[in-house]
Every structure is written in C-alpha cells, then in structure tokens.
PDB file of C-alpha atoms in Angstrom:
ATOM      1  CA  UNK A   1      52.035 115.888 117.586  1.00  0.00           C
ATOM      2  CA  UNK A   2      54.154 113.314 119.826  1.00  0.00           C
ATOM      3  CA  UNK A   3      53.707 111.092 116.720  1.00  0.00           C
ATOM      4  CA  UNK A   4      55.479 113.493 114.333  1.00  0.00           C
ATOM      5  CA  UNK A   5      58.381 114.066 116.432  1.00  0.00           C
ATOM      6  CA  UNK A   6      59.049 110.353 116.707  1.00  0.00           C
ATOM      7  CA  UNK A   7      58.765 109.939 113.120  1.00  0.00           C
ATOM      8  CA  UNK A   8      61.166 112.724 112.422  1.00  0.00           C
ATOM      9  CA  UNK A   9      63.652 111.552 115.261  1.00  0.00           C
ATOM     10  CA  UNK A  10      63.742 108.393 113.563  1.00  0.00           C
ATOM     11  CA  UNK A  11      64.054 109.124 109.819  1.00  0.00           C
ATOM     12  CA  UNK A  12      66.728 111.413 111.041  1.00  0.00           C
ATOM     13  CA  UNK A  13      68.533 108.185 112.918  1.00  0.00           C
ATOM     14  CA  UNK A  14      67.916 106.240 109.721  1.00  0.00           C
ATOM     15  CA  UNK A  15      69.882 108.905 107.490  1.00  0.00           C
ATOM     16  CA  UNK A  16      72.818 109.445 109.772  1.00  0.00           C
ATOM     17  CA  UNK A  17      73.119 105.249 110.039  1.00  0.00           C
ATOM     18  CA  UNK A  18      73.212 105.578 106.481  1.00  0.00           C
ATOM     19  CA  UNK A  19      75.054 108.236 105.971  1.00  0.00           C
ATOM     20  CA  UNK A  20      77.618 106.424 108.267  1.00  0.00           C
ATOM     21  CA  UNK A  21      77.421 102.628 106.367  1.00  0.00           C
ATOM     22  CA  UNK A  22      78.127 104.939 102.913  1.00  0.00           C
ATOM     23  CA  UNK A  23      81.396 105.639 103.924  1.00  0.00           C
ATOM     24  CA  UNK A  24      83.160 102.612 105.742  1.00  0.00           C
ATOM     25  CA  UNK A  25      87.097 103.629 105.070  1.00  0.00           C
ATOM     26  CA  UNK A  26      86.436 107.146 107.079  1.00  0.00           C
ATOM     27  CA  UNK A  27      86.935 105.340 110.151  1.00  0.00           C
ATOM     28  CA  UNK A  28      89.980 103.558 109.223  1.00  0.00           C
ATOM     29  CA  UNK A  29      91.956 106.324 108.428  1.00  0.00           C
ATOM     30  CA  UNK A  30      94.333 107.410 111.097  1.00  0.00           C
ATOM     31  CA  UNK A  31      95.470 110.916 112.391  1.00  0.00           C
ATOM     32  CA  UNK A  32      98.456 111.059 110.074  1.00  0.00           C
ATOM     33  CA  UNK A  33      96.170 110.783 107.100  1.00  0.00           C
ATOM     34  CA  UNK A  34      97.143 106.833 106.689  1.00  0.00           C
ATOM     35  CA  UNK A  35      95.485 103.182 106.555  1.00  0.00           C
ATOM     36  CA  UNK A  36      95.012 102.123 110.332  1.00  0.00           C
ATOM     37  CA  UNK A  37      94.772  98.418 111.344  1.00  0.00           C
ATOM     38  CA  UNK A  38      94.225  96.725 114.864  1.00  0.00           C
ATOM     39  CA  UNK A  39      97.190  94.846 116.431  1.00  0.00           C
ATOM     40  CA  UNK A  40      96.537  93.755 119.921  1.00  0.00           C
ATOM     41  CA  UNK A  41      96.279  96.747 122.056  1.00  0.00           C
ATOM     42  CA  UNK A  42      97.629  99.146 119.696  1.00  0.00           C
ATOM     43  CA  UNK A  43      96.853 100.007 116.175  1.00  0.00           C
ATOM     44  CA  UNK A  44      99.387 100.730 113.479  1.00  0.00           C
ATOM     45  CA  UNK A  45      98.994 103.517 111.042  1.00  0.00           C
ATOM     46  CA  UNK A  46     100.582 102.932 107.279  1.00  0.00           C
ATOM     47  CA  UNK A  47     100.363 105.687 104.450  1.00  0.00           C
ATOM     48  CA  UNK A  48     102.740 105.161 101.215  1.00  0.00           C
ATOM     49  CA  UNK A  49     102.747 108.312  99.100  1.00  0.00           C
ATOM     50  CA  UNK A  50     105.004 108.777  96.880  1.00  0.00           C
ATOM     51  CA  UNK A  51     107.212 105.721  97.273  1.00  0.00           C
ATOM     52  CA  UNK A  52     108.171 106.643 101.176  1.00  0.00           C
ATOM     53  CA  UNK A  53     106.368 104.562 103.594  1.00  0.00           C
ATOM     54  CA  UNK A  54     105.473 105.864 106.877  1.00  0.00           C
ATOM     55  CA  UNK A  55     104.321 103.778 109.590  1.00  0.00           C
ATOM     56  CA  UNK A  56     102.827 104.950 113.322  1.00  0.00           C
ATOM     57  CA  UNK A  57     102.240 102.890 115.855  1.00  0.00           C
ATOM     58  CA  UNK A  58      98.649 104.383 117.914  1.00  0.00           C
ATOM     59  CA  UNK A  59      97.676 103.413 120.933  1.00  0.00           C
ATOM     60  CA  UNK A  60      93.883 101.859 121.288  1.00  0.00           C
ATOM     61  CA  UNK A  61      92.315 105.575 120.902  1.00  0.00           C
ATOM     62  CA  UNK A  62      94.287 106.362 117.766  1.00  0.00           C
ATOM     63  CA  UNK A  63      96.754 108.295 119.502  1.00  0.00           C
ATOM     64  CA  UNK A  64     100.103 108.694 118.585  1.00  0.00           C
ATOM     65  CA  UNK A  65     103.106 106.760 120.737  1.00  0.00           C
ATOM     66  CA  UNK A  66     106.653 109.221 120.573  1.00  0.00           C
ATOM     67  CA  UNK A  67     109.195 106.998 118.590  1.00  0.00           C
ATOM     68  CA  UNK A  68     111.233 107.007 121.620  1.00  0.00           C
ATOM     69  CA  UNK A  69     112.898 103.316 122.316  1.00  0.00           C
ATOM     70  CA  UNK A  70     110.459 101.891 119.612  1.00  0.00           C
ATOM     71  CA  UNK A  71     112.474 100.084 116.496  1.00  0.00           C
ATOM     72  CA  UNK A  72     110.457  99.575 113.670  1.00  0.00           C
ATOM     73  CA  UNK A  73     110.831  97.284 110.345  1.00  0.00           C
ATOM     74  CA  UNK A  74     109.032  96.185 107.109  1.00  0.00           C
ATOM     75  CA  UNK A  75     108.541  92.986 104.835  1.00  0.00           C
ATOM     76  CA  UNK A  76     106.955  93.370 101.479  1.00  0.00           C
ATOM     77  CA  UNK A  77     105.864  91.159  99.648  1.00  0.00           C
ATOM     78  CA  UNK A  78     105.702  90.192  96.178  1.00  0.00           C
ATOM     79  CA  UNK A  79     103.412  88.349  93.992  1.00  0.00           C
ATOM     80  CA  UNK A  80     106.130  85.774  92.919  1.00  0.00           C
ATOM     81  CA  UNK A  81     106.144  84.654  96.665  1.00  0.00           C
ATOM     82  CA  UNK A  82     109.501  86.594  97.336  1.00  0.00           C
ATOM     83  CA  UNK A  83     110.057  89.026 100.563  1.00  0.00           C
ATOM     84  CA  UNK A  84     112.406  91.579 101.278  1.00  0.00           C
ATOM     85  CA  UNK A  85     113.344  92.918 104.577  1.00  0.00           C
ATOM     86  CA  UNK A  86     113.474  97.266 105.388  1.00  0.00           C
ATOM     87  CA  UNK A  87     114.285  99.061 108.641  1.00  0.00           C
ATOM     88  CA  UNK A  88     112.714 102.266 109.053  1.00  0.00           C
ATOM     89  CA  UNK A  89     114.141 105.483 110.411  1.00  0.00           C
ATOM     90  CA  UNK A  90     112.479 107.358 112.937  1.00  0.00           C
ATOM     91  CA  UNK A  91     110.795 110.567 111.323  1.00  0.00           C
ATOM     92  CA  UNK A  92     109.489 112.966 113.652  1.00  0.00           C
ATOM     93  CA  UNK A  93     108.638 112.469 117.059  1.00  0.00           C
ATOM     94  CA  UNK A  94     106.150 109.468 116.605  1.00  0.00           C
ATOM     95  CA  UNK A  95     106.836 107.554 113.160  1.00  0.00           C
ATOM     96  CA  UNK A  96     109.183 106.073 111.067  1.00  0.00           C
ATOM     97  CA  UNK A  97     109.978 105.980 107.157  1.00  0.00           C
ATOM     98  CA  UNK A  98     111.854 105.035 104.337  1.00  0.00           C
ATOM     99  CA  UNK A  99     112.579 105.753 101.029  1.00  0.00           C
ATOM    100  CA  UNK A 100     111.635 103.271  98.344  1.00  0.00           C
ATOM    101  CA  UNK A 101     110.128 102.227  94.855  1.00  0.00           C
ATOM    102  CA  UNK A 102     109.502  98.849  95.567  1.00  0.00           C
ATOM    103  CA  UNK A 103     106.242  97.704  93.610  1.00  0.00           C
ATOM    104  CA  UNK A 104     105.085  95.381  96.322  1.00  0.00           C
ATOM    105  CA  UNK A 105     101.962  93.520  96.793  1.00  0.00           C
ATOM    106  CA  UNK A 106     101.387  93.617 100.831  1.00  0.00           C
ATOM    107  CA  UNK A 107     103.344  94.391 103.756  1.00  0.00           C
ATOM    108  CA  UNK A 108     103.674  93.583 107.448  1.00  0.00           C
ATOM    109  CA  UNK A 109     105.023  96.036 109.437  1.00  0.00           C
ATOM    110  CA  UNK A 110     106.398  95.431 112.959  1.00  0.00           C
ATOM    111  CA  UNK A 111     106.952  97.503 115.965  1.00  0.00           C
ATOM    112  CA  UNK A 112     109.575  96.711 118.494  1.00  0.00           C
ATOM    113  CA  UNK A 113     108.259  98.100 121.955  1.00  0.00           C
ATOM    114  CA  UNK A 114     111.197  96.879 124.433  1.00  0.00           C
ATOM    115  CA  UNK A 115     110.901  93.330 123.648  1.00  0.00           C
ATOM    116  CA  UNK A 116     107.130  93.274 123.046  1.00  0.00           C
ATOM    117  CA  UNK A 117     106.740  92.990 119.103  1.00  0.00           C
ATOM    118  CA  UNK A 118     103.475  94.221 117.450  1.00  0.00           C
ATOM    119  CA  UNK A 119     102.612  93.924 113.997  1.00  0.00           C
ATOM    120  CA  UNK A 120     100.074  94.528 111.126  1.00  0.00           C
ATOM    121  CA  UNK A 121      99.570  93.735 107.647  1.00  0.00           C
ATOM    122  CA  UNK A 122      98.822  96.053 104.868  1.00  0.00           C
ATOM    123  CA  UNK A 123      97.610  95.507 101.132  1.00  0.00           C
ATOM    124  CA  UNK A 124      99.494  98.139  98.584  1.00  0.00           C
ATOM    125  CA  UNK A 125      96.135  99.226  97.221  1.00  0.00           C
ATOM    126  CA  UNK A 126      97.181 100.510  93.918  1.00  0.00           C
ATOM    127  CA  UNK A 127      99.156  97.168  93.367  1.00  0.00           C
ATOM    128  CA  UNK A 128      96.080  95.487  93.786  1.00  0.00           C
ATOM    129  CA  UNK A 129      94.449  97.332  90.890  1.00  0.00           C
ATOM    130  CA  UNK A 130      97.124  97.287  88.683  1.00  0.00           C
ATOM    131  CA  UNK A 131      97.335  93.169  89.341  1.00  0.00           C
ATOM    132  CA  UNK A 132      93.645  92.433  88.529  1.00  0.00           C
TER     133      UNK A 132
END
C-alpha cells in the first residue's frame, strides 16, 4: 500500500514538472499581459500591440512601481544597423507609452529612477519572423 502511494505521488510530480517545462514563456509574461526581462533588481515589462509600446518597470516580485519621478525612453533598432531614439509618456499610474509604426528589429528600453538608470532589451518577435 505505502508503495502505491509513492508511486502515485511521484508520477504526479513527474506530470506537473512536465506540465511546467511545456510551457516556458508563461512565466515570462508580466502582470500587464507583456514580455518581462530581468534588469538588476527590477524587471521591465514590454508589450507592443498594435504599434503602441508600453513599457513597466516591476520590482523583483513582478510588481508594479507608480510612474511617479520615473522618466522612461526607447532605442529601436533596425536591421541596417541604424537606431532611433523615443521618449515615452507616462500612461496610467505605473507605465509609459507611445504611439508608433516603426518596423524595428529589437529594442532597449531604459528607466530613469532619480539618477539610477535601468534597462532591458527586447526582440520585436513578429519582426523576427517576418526577417527569417
């Protein structure tokens, strides 16, 4: 009997482990619906629907920081090796967008805390398929 429970306890571990490795992006997606990436103690949330980009900057436990005294900016890049510089306006209470149909590649988006800067880069997925 002991013997049977262990068994099922671990082909039940096994399935949730792969159950978890089957769906990798889930935890990389941020409260705002967006692409998350680390950057130093924070993380920085990017979601481009629609040709506005929003950006978020999270703290370490993917919650939002108010947009309070926080500057934010863009650089895309292009795959001729060009950049181009954006500003974003502060859109709600804790992110920042603008309006745009630039067909860029990747871009780095940077958070002005007070003097501290903290910054991420992003790949414009559906740029990348429409490259290869």
């Amino acid at each position: 009997m002991k013997t049977k429970f262990i068994i099922i306890v671990l082909i039940i571990i096994a399935a949730l482990v792969l159950l978890a490795s089957q769906n990798p992006s889930r935890s990389s997606r941020g409260p705002h619906g967006g692409i998350v990436k680390a950057a130093g103690n924070y993380q920085i949330e990017m979601n481009n629907p629609y040709g506005n980009l929003y950006a978020y900057l999270l703290d370490i436990e993917s919650k939002p920081i108010k947009n309070k005294k926080i500057t934010c900016s863009v650089r895309y890049y292009f795959p001729d090796d060009t950049t181009t510089d954006m500003d974003l306006k502060p859109f709600g209470d804790d992110g920042f967008m603008t309006e745009t149909t630039i067909k860029f590649y990747s871009c780095k988006i940077s958070f002005n805390l007070q003097g501290k800067s903290v910054s991420a880069k992003f790949e414009n997925e559906s740029q990348i398929v429409q490259k290869k």
